[in-house]
Short mmCIF file of C-alpha atoms in Angstrom, two decimals:
data_model
loop_
_atom_site.label_atom_id
_atom_site.label_comp_id
_atom_site.label_asym_id
_atom_site.label_seq_id
_atom_site.Cartn_x
_atom_site.Cartn_y
_atom_site.Cartn_z
CA MET A 1 17.59 -43.15 16.30
CA GLU A 2 14.67 -40.75 16.57
CA ARG A 3 14.68 -39.45 20.15
CA TRP A 4 14.86 -36.32 22.25
CA LEU A 5 18.34 -35.82 23.69
CA THR A 6 18.53 -33.07 26.28
CA GLY A 7 22.25 -33.61 26.45
CA VAL A 8 24.84 -36.07 25.32
CA GLU A 9 25.97 -37.64 28.55
CA ARG A 10 29.67 -37.92 29.23
CA LYS A 11 30.28 -41.40 30.59
CA THR A 12 33.34 -43.55 30.97
CA GLU A 13 33.56 -46.68 28.86
CA SER A 14 33.32 -48.85 31.94
CA GLU A 15 30.20 -47.07 33.17
CA ALA A 16 28.58 -47.43 29.76
CA SER A 17 29.44 -51.09 29.34
CA SER A 18 28.22 -51.98 32.83
CA LYS A 19 24.71 -50.83 31.85
CA THR A 20 24.58 -52.21 28.35
CA LYS A 21 22.99 -55.51 29.29
CA ASN A 22 19.87 -53.87 30.64
CA GLN A 23 19.65 -50.98 28.20
CA ASN A 24 17.28 -50.56 25.30
CA PRO A 25 19.46 -50.31 22.16
CA CYS A 26 18.37 -46.71 21.69
CA ASP A 27 20.13 -45.72 24.92
CA GLU A 28 23.40 -46.26 23.07
CA ALA A 29 23.00 -42.73 21.69
CA GLN A 30 23.44 -41.29 25.15
CA ARG A 31 27.01 -42.50 25.57
CA CYS A 32 28.45 -41.04 22.41
CA ARG A 33 30.78 -38.59 24.13
CA LEU A 34 33.50 -40.32 26.08
CA PRO A 35 35.94 -38.55 28.40
CA ARG A 36 38.66 -36.90 26.39
CA ASN A 37 41.37 -38.77 28.22
CA ALA A 38 39.80 -42.01 26.93
CA ARG A 39 40.18 -41.14 23.26
CA LEU A 40 42.11 -38.01 22.50
CA PRO A 41 45.85 -37.28 22.53
CA PRO A 42 47.23 -35.09 25.34
CA GLN A 43 46.77 -31.31 25.10
CA ALA A 44 50.40 -31.07 24.05
CA SER A 45 49.48 -32.75 20.75
CA LEU A 46 46.83 -30.13 20.02
CA ASP A 47 49.20 -27.35 20.99
CA GLY A 48 51.84 -28.82 18.74
CA ALA A 49 49.41 -29.01 15.84
CA LEU A 50 48.22 -25.42 16.08
CA SER A 51 51.32 -23.88 14.61
CA ALA A 52 51.20 -26.35 11.72
CA LEU A 53 47.54 -25.61 11.12
CA ARG A 54 48.26 -21.85 11.08
CA SER A 55 51.11 -22.36 8.65
CA VAL A 56 48.70 -23.96 6.20
CA CYS A 57 45.81 -21.49 6.12
CA GLY A 58 46.97 -18.47 8.10
CA GLU A 59 46.56 -17.12 11.62
CA ASP A 60 43.11 -15.65 10.88
CA SER A 61 41.77 -18.97 9.66
CA VAL A 62 42.52 -20.96 12.79
CA LEU A 63 40.15 -19.94 15.59
CA LEU A 64 40.00 -21.01 19.22
CA GLY A 65 37.37 -18.63 20.59
CA GLU A 66 34.55 -20.15 22.59
CA ALA A 67 31.79 -18.52 20.55
CA VAL A 68 33.02 -19.81 17.19
CA ARG A 69 33.61 -23.28 18.62
CA GLU A 70 30.11 -23.37 20.09
CA GLN A 71 28.71 -22.25 16.74
CA HIS A 72 30.42 -25.15 15.01
CA GLY A 73 29.52 -27.75 17.64
CA ARG A 74 25.79 -27.90 16.92
CA ASP A 75 23.32 -28.26 14.09
CA GLU A 76 19.53 -27.90 14.02
CA SER A 77 18.99 -31.13 15.93
CA VAL A 78 18.10 -31.62 19.57
CA HIS A 79 21.53 -33.01 20.39
CA ARG A 80 23.49 -30.93 22.85
CA CYS A 81 26.32 -28.78 21.50
CA CYS A 82 29.70 -30.57 21.58
CA PRO A 83 32.24 -27.93 20.44
CA PRO A 84 35.49 -28.81 18.71
CA ASP A 85 38.83 -27.72 20.17
CA VAL A 86 39.64 -25.55 17.16
CA VAL A 87 37.91 -24.40 13.96
CA VAL A 88 39.85 -23.99 10.70
CA PHE A 89 38.66 -22.24 7.53
CA PRO A 90 40.46 -23.64 4.47
CA HIS A 91 40.26 -21.79 1.16
CA CYS A 92 41.00 -24.62 -1.30
CA VAL A 93 41.36 -28.38 -1.59
CA GLU A 94 45.15 -28.10 -1.21
CA GLU A 95 44.68 -26.50 2.19
CA VAL A 96 42.10 -29.11 3.19
CA SER A 97 44.56 -31.84 2.27
CA ALA A 98 47.43 -30.21 4.14
CA LEU A 99 45.27 -29.61 7.22
CA ALA A 100 44.10 -33.22 7.18
CA LYS A 101 47.70 -34.38 7.10
CA VAL A 102 48.43 -32.32 10.21
CA CYS A 103 45.43 -33.82 11.99
CA HIS A 104 46.44 -37.31 10.90
CA LYS A 105 49.97 -36.83 12.18
CA HIS A 106 48.72 -35.60 15.58
CA ARG A 107 45.76 -38.02 15.71
CA LEU A 108 43.21 -35.23 15.96
CA PRO A 109 39.56 -35.92 14.99
CA ILE A 110 38.29 -34.12 11.89
CA ILE A 111 34.70 -32.86 11.68
CA PRO A 112 33.55 -31.34 8.35
CA PHE A 113 31.06 -28.43 8.65
CA GLY A 114 28.94 -26.92 5.89
CA THR A 115 26.04 -24.72 7.01
CA GLY A 116 24.99 -26.57 10.19
CA THR A 117 21.44 -27.30 8.98
CA GLY A 118 21.58 -31.05 9.72
CA LEU A 119 19.04 -32.75 11.97
CA GLU A 120 20.92 -35.67 13.53
CA GLY A 121 23.87 -34.13 15.39
CA GLY A 122 26.25 -34.84 12.55
CA VAL A 123 28.60 -31.93 13.33
CA SER A 124 28.91 -32.51 17.09
CA ALA A 125 32.57 -32.88 18.05
CA VAL A 126 31.90 -35.78 20.41
CA GLN A 127 35.65 -36.34 20.88
CA GLY A 128 36.78 -32.77 20.40
CA GLY A 129 39.27 -32.23 17.57
CA VAL A 130 39.38 -29.92 14.57
CA CYS A 131 36.30 -28.63 12.77
CA PHE A 132 36.85 -27.93 9.07
CA SER A 133 34.43 -25.09 8.26
CA LEU A 134 34.17 -25.07 4.46
CA ARG A 135 32.20 -21.87 3.91
CA LYS A 136 35.12 -19.99 2.33
CA MET A 137 35.27 -22.53 -0.51
CA GLU A 138 32.29 -21.07 -2.38
CA GLN A 139 33.07 -21.16 -6.07
CA VAL A 140 30.77 -22.51 -8.79
CA LEU A 141 33.11 -24.32 -11.17
CA ASP A 142 32.88 -25.95 -14.59
CA LEU A 143 29.30 -25.26 -15.61
CA HIS A 144 28.54 -27.39 -18.70
CA GLN A 145 25.19 -26.10 -19.94
CA GLU A 146 25.04 -28.43 -22.92
CA ASP A 147 25.84 -31.43 -20.66
CA PHE A 148 23.41 -30.41 -17.92
CA ASP A 149 25.92 -30.55 -15.07
CA VAL A 150 28.01 -28.32 -12.85
CA THR A 151 30.81 -28.69 -10.31
CA VAL A 152 30.71 -26.70 -7.07
CA GLU A 153 32.84 -26.25 -3.95
CA PRO A 154 31.44 -27.15 -0.51
CA GLY A 155 30.57 -23.59 0.51
CA VAL A 156 28.00 -23.27 -2.31
CA THR A 157 24.40 -23.64 -1.12
CA ARG A 158 21.47 -24.82 -3.23
CA LYS A 159 19.92 -21.33 -3.34
CA ALA A 160 23.24 -19.76 -4.37
CA LEU A 161 23.62 -22.31 -7.18
CA ASN A 162 20.13 -21.69 -8.52
CA ALA A 163 20.71 -17.93 -8.37
CA TYR A 164 23.89 -18.48 -10.40
CA LEU A 165 21.93 -20.58 -12.94
CA ARG A 166 19.04 -18.14 -13.24
CA ASP A 167 19.83 -16.96 -16.79
CA THR A 168 20.87 -20.35 -18.17
CA GLY A 169 17.48 -22.07 -18.34
CA LEU A 170 18.78 -24.73 -15.93
CA TRP A 171 18.20 -25.46 -12.25
CA PHE A 172 19.11 -27.89 -9.49
CA PRO A 173 15.86 -29.26 -8.02
CA VAL A 174 16.85 -31.13 -4.87
CA ASP A 175 15.23 -29.07 -2.13
CA PRO A 176 15.52 -30.15 1.54
CA GLY A 177 13.93 -26.91 2.72
CA ALA A 178 16.91 -25.36 4.44
CA ASP A 179 19.49 -23.49 2.34
CA ALA A 180 22.01 -26.26 2.90
CA SER A 181 25.43 -26.54 1.32
CA LEU A 182 25.45 -28.87 -1.66
CA CYS A 183 28.35 -30.96 -0.43
CA GLY A 184 26.61 -31.21 2.93
CA MET A 185 23.50 -32.37 1.12
CA ALA A 186 25.61 -35.01 -0.62
CA ALA A 187 27.16 -36.06 2.69
CA THR A 188 23.71 -36.73 4.20
CA SER A 189 22.03 -37.94 0.99
CA ALA A 190 19.44 -35.18 1.35
CA SER A 191 16.27 -34.95 -0.69
CA GLY A 192 13.03 -33.01 -0.05
CA THR A 193 9.85 -31.98 -1.78
CA ASN A 194 11.03 -32.55 -5.39
CA ALA A 195 12.46 -36.02 -4.84
CA VAL A 196 9.44 -37.83 -6.25
CA ARG A 197 10.19 -36.38 -9.72
CA TYR A 198 13.91 -35.61 -9.67
CA GLY A 199 15.34 -38.05 -7.14
CA THR A 200 17.57 -37.55 -4.09
CA MET A 201 21.20 -36.51 -3.94
CA ARG A 202 22.18 -40.14 -4.63
CA GLU A 203 20.69 -39.90 -8.10
CA ASN A 204 22.07 -36.44 -8.81
CA VAL A 205 25.74 -36.60 -7.84
CA LEU A 206 27.98 -37.58 -10.78
CA ASN A 207 31.40 -37.20 -9.17
CA LEU A 208 33.02 -36.16 -5.90
CA GLU A 209 36.38 -34.81 -4.90
CA VAL A 210 37.15 -36.22 -1.45
CA VAL A 211 40.00 -35.64 0.99
CA LEU A 212 40.63 -38.76 3.05
CA ALA A 213 41.75 -38.88 6.67
CA ASP A 214 45.44 -38.95 5.74
CA GLY A 215 45.12 -36.04 3.30
CA THR A 216 44.91 -38.12 0.11
CA VAL A 217 42.70 -36.51 -2.54
CA VAL A 218 40.37 -38.89 -4.42
CA HIS A 219 38.03 -38.29 -7.36
CA THR A 220 35.33 -40.92 -7.10
CA ALA A 221 34.54 -41.08 -10.82
CA GLY A 222 37.93 -39.96 -12.08
CA LYS A 223 39.31 -36.44 -12.11
CA GLY A 224 37.25 -34.09 -14.25
CA ARG A 225 34.89 -36.78 -15.51
CA HIS A 226 31.15 -36.13 -15.72
CA PRO A 227 29.36 -38.73 -17.84
CA ARG A 228 25.64 -39.19 -17.28
CA LYS A 229 26.18 -42.85 -16.47
CA THR A 230 28.98 -45.36 -16.00
CA SER A 231 29.50 -49.06 -15.31
CA ALA A 232 33.21 -48.65 -14.59
CA GLY A 233 34.04 -50.48 -11.39
CA TYR A 234 32.73 -49.96 -7.90
CA ASN A 235 30.37 -47.02 -7.29
CA LEU A 236 32.73 -44.96 -5.16
CA THR A 237 30.63 -41.85 -5.61
CA ASN A 238 27.64 -43.34 -3.81
CA LEU A 239 29.89 -44.78 -1.14
CA PHE A 240 30.59 -41.22 -0.04
CA VAL A 241 27.07 -39.90 -0.62
CA GLY A 242 25.41 -40.41 2.77
CA SER A 243 28.70 -41.06 4.59
CA GLU A 244 28.14 -38.00 6.83
CA GLY A 245 31.82 -37.04 6.97
CA THR A 246 32.89 -40.39 8.41
CA LEU A 247 34.95 -41.44 5.38
CA GLY A 248 36.32 -38.18 4.04
CA ILE A 249 35.75 -34.45 3.44
CA LEU A 250 33.78 -33.60 0.30
CA THR A 251 35.58 -30.69 -1.37
CA LYS A 252 33.82 -30.69 -4.75
CA THR A 253 30.67 -32.25 -6.14
CA THR A 254 29.54 -32.56 -9.73
CA LEU A 255 25.76 -32.40 -10.00
CA ARG A 256 23.10 -33.14 -12.58
CA LEU A 257 21.10 -30.13 -13.74
CA TYR A 258 17.67 -29.96 -15.32
CA GLY A 259 15.88 -27.67 -17.72
CA VAL A 260 13.53 -25.20 -16.05
CA PRO A 261 10.04 -26.51 -16.83
CA GLU A 262 8.01 -24.56 -19.36
CA VAL A 263 4.92 -24.54 -17.12
CA VAL A 264 4.59 -25.02 -13.36
CA VAL A 265 1.23 -25.22 -11.62
CA SER A 266 0.43 -26.07 -8.01
CA ALA A 267 -2.77 -27.21 -6.38
CA VAL A 268 -4.23 -27.93 -2.95
CA CYS A 269 -6.75 -30.69 -2.33
CA SER A 270 -8.52 -31.51 0.96
CA PHE A 271 -9.70 -34.98 1.99
CA PRO A 272 -12.13 -36.41 4.55
CA SER A 273 -9.52 -38.75 6.06
CA VAL A 274 -5.83 -39.58 6.19
CA GLN A 275 -6.55 -42.87 4.44
CA SER A 276 -8.24 -41.19 1.45
CA ALA A 277 -5.43 -38.63 1.05
CA VAL A 278 -2.67 -41.23 1.12
CA ASP A 279 -4.68 -43.64 -1.08
CA SER A 280 -4.92 -40.82 -3.65
CA THR A 281 -1.14 -40.30 -3.50
CA VAL A 282 -0.46 -43.96 -4.20
CA GLN A 283 -3.00 -44.16 -6.98
CA ILE A 284 -1.70 -40.99 -8.68
CA LEU A 285 1.80 -42.44 -8.73
CA GLN A 286 0.56 -45.85 -9.87
CA SER A 287 -1.21 -44.15 -12.79
CA GLY A 288 2.15 -42.94 -14.11
CA VAL A 289 1.56 -39.20 -13.61
CA PRO A 290 5.11 -37.67 -13.49
CA ILE A 291 4.15 -35.37 -10.64
CA ALA A 292 6.90 -33.07 -9.35
CA ARG A 293 5.75 -32.67 -5.75
CA ILE A 294 3.04 -34.31 -3.71
CA GLU A 295 3.15 -33.36 -0.04
CA PHE A 296 0.84 -34.55 2.72
CA LEU A 297 -0.24 -32.51 5.76
CA ASP A 298 -2.55 -33.95 8.38
CA GLU A 299 -5.32 -31.78 9.86
CA VAL A 300 -3.16 -30.73 12.81
CA MET A 301 -0.41 -29.54 10.48
CA VAL A 302 -2.89 -27.73 8.20
CA ASP A 303 -4.34 -25.89 11.19
CA ALA A 304 -0.83 -24.91 12.35
CA CYS A 305 0.12 -23.67 8.84
CA ASN A 306 -3.15 -21.71 8.53
CA ARG A 307 -2.39 -19.91 11.78
CA PHE A 308 1.31 -19.34 11.15
CA SER A 309 1.18 -18.43 7.45
CA SER A 310 -2.23 -16.67 7.43
CA LEU A 311 -3.88 -19.28 5.17
CA SER A 312 -7.46 -20.47 5.13
CA TYR A 313 -7.43 -24.07 3.96
CA PRO A 314 -10.00 -26.52 5.36
CA VAL A 315 -8.65 -28.15 8.51
CA THR A 316 -8.63 -31.68 7.12
CA PRO A 317 -5.93 -33.98 5.72
CA THR A 318 -4.52 -32.18 2.69
CA LEU A 319 -2.26 -32.73 -0.33
CA PHE A 320 -0.09 -30.00 -1.83
CA LEU A 321 0.66 -30.95 -5.44
CA GLU A 322 2.86 -29.49 -8.15
CA PHE A 323 3.07 -30.35 -11.85
CA HIS A 324 5.99 -29.52 -14.18
CA GLY A 325 5.86 -29.80 -17.96
CA SER A 326 4.65 -28.23 -21.17
CA GLU A 327 1.39 -26.40 -21.72
CA GLY A 328 -0.17 -29.31 -23.60
CA GLY A 329 1.37 -32.09 -21.57
CA LEU A 330 0.15 -30.89 -18.19
CA GLU A 331 -3.54 -30.96 -19.06
CA GLY A 332 -3.77 -34.74 -19.04
CA GLN A 333 -1.65 -35.11 -15.91
CA VAL A 334 -3.76 -32.65 -13.96
CA LYS A 335 -7.04 -34.23 -15.05
CA THR A 336 -5.86 -37.70 -14.03
CA ALA A 337 -4.69 -36.47 -10.62
CA GLU A 338 -7.91 -34.53 -10.05
CA ASP A 339 -10.12 -37.46 -11.07
CA ILE A 340 -8.27 -39.81 -8.73
CA SER A 341 -8.48 -37.33 -5.84
CA GLN A 342 -12.20 -36.79 -6.33
CA SER A 343 -12.84 -40.56 -6.52
CA ASN A 344 -11.34 -40.76 -3.03
CA GLY A 345 -13.55 -37.98 -1.65
CA GLY A 346 -11.14 -35.14 -2.32
CA SER A 347 -12.22 -31.56 -2.93
CA ASP A 348 -11.88 -29.65 -6.17
CA PHE A 349 -8.33 -28.50 -6.69
CA GLN A 350 -7.52 -25.01 -5.45
CA TRP A 351 -5.02 -23.70 -7.99
CA ALA A 352 -1.82 -21.72 -7.52
CA VAL A 353 -0.73 -20.81 -11.03
CA ASP A 354 1.14 -17.53 -10.75
CA VAL A 355 4.63 -17.47 -9.25
CA GLU A 356 3.70 -15.37 -6.23
CA THR A 357 0.83 -17.65 -5.15
CA ARG A 358 2.94 -20.78 -5.71
CA ASN A 359 5.77 -19.33 -3.65
CA LEU A 360 3.39 -18.56 -0.77
CA LEU A 361 2.04 -22.11 -0.91
CA TRP A 362 5.46 -23.77 -0.76
CA LYS A 363 6.80 -21.30 1.73
CA ALA A 364 3.96 -22.36 4.04
CA ARG A 365 5.00 -25.98 3.53
CA HIS A 366 8.66 -25.23 4.26
CA ASP A 367 7.63 -23.19 7.32
CA ALA A 368 5.82 -26.20 8.79
CA TRP A 369 8.55 -26.58 11.43
CA TYR A 370 7.95 -23.05 12.74
CA ALA A 371 4.19 -23.47 12.44
CA ALA A 372 4.39 -26.61 14.61
CA LEU A 373 6.50 -24.80 17.20
CA ALA A 374 3.95 -22.00 17.36
CA LEU A 375 1.32 -24.50 18.54
CA ARG A 376 3.06 -24.55 21.94
CA PRO A 377 5.11 -21.40 22.53
CA GLY A 378 8.17 -22.00 24.67
CA CYS A 379 8.42 -25.67 23.77
CA LYS A 380 10.97 -27.44 21.58
CA ALA A 381 10.44 -29.37 18.35
CA TYR A 382 11.96 -32.55 17.00
CA ALA A 383 11.39 -33.91 13.49
CA THR A 384 11.08 -37.66 13.07
CA ASP A 385 11.99 -39.19 9.71
CA VAL A 386 10.98 -42.60 8.39
CA CYS A 387 10.31 -43.97 4.93
CA VAL A 388 8.36 -47.05 3.82
CA PRO A 389 7.35 -48.68 0.53
CA LEU A 390 4.40 -46.84 -1.00
CA SER A 391 2.05 -49.77 -0.50
CA ARG A 392 2.56 -49.54 3.28
CA LEU A 393 2.22 -45.76 3.49
CA PRO A 394 -1.51 -45.57 4.31
CA GLN A 395 -1.17 -48.14 7.07
CA ILE A 396 1.83 -46.54 8.80
CA ILE A 397 0.38 -43.02 8.77
CA VAL A 398 -2.99 -44.19 10.12
CA GLU A 399 -1.29 -46.23 12.86
CA THR A 400 1.02 -43.33 13.72
CA LYS A 401 -1.93 -40.95 14.03
CA GLN A 402 -3.62 -43.38 16.42
CA ASP A 403 -0.41 -43.70 18.42
CA LEU A 404 -0.14 -39.91 18.81
CA VAL A 405 -3.74 -39.57 20.00
CA GLU A 406 -3.53 -42.50 22.43
CA ASN A 407 -0.36 -41.09 24.02
CA ARG A 408 -1.52 -37.46 24.18
CA LEU A 409 1.32 -36.15 22.03
CA THR A 410 1.54 -33.08 19.81
CA GLY A 411 3.02 -34.33 16.56
CA PRO A 412 1.59 -32.80 13.37
CA ILE A 413 2.50 -34.89 10.32
CA ALA A 414 4.01 -33.56 7.12
CA GLY A 415 5.58 -35.74 4.51
CA HIS A 416 7.05 -36.24 1.09
CA VAL A 417 4.50 -38.97 0.61
CA GLY A 418 5.27 -39.30 -3.09
CA ASP A 419 8.31 -41.37 -2.13
CA GLY A 420 6.97 -42.84 1.12
CA ASN A 421 8.80 -40.43 3.42
CA PHE A 422 7.06 -38.52 6.24
CA HIS A 423 7.82 -36.66 9.46
CA CYS A 424 6.09 -36.14 12.77
CA LEU A 425 7.10 -32.71 14.04
CA MET A 426 7.07 -33.48 17.73
CA VAL A 427 6.47 -30.47 19.96
CA LEU A 428 7.19 -31.03 23.65
CA ASP A 429 8.23 -29.43 26.89
CA PRO A 430 11.80 -30.60 27.64
CA GLY A 431 11.22 -29.69 31.29
CA ASP A 432 8.48 -32.31 31.61
CA PRO A 433 10.21 -35.68 32.14
CA GLU A 434 7.00 -37.66 31.75
CA GLU A 435 6.26 -36.07 28.36
CA VAL A 436 9.85 -36.52 27.25
CA GLN A 437 9.61 -40.22 28.08
CA ARG A 438 6.38 -40.57 26.11
CA VAL A 439 8.09 -38.99 23.09
CA HIS A 440 11.06 -41.37 23.53
CA LEU A 441 8.79 -44.37 23.43
CA PHE A 442 6.71 -43.01 20.54
CA THR A 443 9.70 -42.34 18.31
CA GLU A 444 11.10 -45.80 19.02
CA ARG A 445 7.76 -47.33 18.05
CA LEU A 446 7.57 -45.21 14.89
CA ALA A 447 11.04 -46.19 13.70
CA ARG A 448 10.54 -49.86 14.42
CA ARG A 449 7.08 -49.74 12.83
CA ALA A 450 8.79 -48.51 9.64
CA LEU A 451 11.40 -51.28 9.84
CA ALA A 452 8.66 -53.89 10.35
CA MET A 453 7.05 -52.63 7.13
CA ASP A 454 10.33 -53.16 5.19
CA GLY A 455 11.17 -49.45 5.36
CA THR A 456 14.04 -47.41 6.77
CA CYS A 457 14.67 -45.50 9.98
CA THR A 458 15.70 -42.42 7.99
CA GLY A 459 14.53 -41.29 4.59
CA GLU A 460 16.62 -38.13 4.39
CA HIS A 461 17.96 -36.87 7.73
CA GLY A 462 20.75 -39.39 8.09
CA VAL A 463 21.98 -41.52 10.99
CA GLY A 464 24.26 -39.12 12.87
CA LEU A 465 24.31 -39.74 16.61
CA GLY A 466 20.80 -40.88 17.36
CA LYS A 467 20.05 -43.73 14.95
CA ARG A 468 23.15 -45.88 15.21
CA ALA A 469 21.41 -48.72 17.01
CA LEU A 470 18.53 -48.60 14.55
CA LEU A 471 20.96 -48.79 11.64
CA CYS A 472 22.25 -52.08 13.06
CA GLU A 473 18.69 -53.40 13.20
CA GLU A 474 17.97 -52.20 9.68
CA LEU A 475 21.07 -53.55 7.92
CA GLY A 476 21.78 -56.64 9.99
CA HIS A 477 25.06 -57.94 11.36
CA ALA A 478 26.73 -58.96 8.11
CA ALA A 479 26.07 -55.66 6.36
CA MET A 480 27.26 -53.74 9.43
CA GLN A 481 30.46 -55.77 9.39
CA VAL A 482 31.07 -54.73 5.78
CA THR A 483 30.29 -51.10 6.71
CA SER A 484 32.75 -51.25 9.61
CA SER A 485 35.41 -52.80 7.39
CA LEU A 486 35.08 -49.98 4.86
CA LYS A 487 35.43 -47.43 7.64
CA GLN A 488 38.47 -49.26 9.06
CA MET A 489 40.14 -49.40 5.66
CA LEU A 490 39.63 -45.72 4.77
CA ASP A 491 40.04 -44.32 8.29
CA PRO A 492 41.99 -46.82 10.44
CA MET A 493 42.59 -44.31 13.25
CA ASN A 494 38.89 -43.33 13.38
CA LEU A 495 39.61 -39.64 12.88
CA MET A 496 36.85 -38.74 10.43
CA ASN A 497 33.79 -37.47 12.34
CA PRO A 498 34.06 -40.18 14.99
CA GLY A 499 30.94 -41.35 16.81
CA LYS A 500 28.58 -40.94 13.83
CA ILE A 501 26.76 -43.75 11.96
CA LEU A 502 28.76 -46.54 13.62
CA GLN A 503 28.65 -47.46 17.26
CA PRO A 504 31.82 -46.36 19.15
CA ARG A 505 34.58 -48.91 18.77
CA GLY A 506 34.66 -51.13 21.77
CA GLY A 507 31.18 -49.78 22.73
#
């Protein structure tokens, strides 16, 4: 769940179970790394596997150095680095399959790695094992311009894909901020600022090539198939979207593409209160305006962005909006949005029409993380992530603001409020135990506040290490049993990214 973890404690199973009765469920996250002798095969098994791994992808693609292992044992989260025992760099799906077979034979955990931009500790090798770094698989394959889709390998990032598409009149709009790998985005069901118009990765993945724990290669919608829709059997594609590497390694993804809009205009609107800004968001969406982006920043976040990005917006709750469409079609959309905003006390729209001004505006929004950090130099930041139905959005943001003030916490709010998703960018001193504890309690309250409002504990960051207990609360026992059964069927030896999403077996 959402919490600050200064380190993933290494406890024995008996120590952990002896404390379970008196623990808050969120404390489960702290016992994710068990002693290696409790889970892993003897060192001889790893040594025996090394020669087989090298025979698959070459001596230079199997690395044991401390620096490279440390690099692949952490992401952008607050979870402590847990390095793998070895990092391999496959060049193609055949090598991935062969390497997985070696790991399966020697019972070595497998941890897929894209660009390391995740926010929930999803790449931490909590039981050691073999990290599959997929950056050398970086080909854009099978672009079908007339069908509006493309297939890419896991080393291709969203920025690289859009650069490749620049002269085609097409683009891929899912934008989580970081230049993440597209297969990694599929693995975490990422979304971002454009999700309100174009959807998340779940709506934009048509097919996946997946290597299972035993090396079997599966195509979730059938090899080479890319229809816009299907009702053929179980939705295997979306089973793997959001699976965070716990069911298989994504080695290709086929994605929906969209036409580059004829006209793009952005605007900024300031409001007298959080309530009025969020009410405007809900009313704009209820009016049917097909807005592309509608981002909320509270006054603390606006002040931070002004300072960090040299802006001069009023320090009040603010919406950043963007409209995509044709010259004639946008006029009505913009007028409706502006009228609704002004009826809620909003200012006149400040326009960003040219590309340079728009880019500065959205760069400031994407730099919100760094702007928040700059509020307290030398401190650390942690991004919360909850999502609620739109009708509950004003209530949860107002209550969260009150909670932050009452508990003397620095947590500027920024959110993709068009789909009910927002973040508190918590800035704290990890050397202050009292402040760390206040953040622990706040993030627990925030997540459970979202669940109480029929929302989710994670809108886009994923479960990873920290939200496993919350996932149980969110889905309920029966759904978790089904989830565990699927994991057991596809990965009976629990080799695929163990310790993520599900509680440790026997834990």
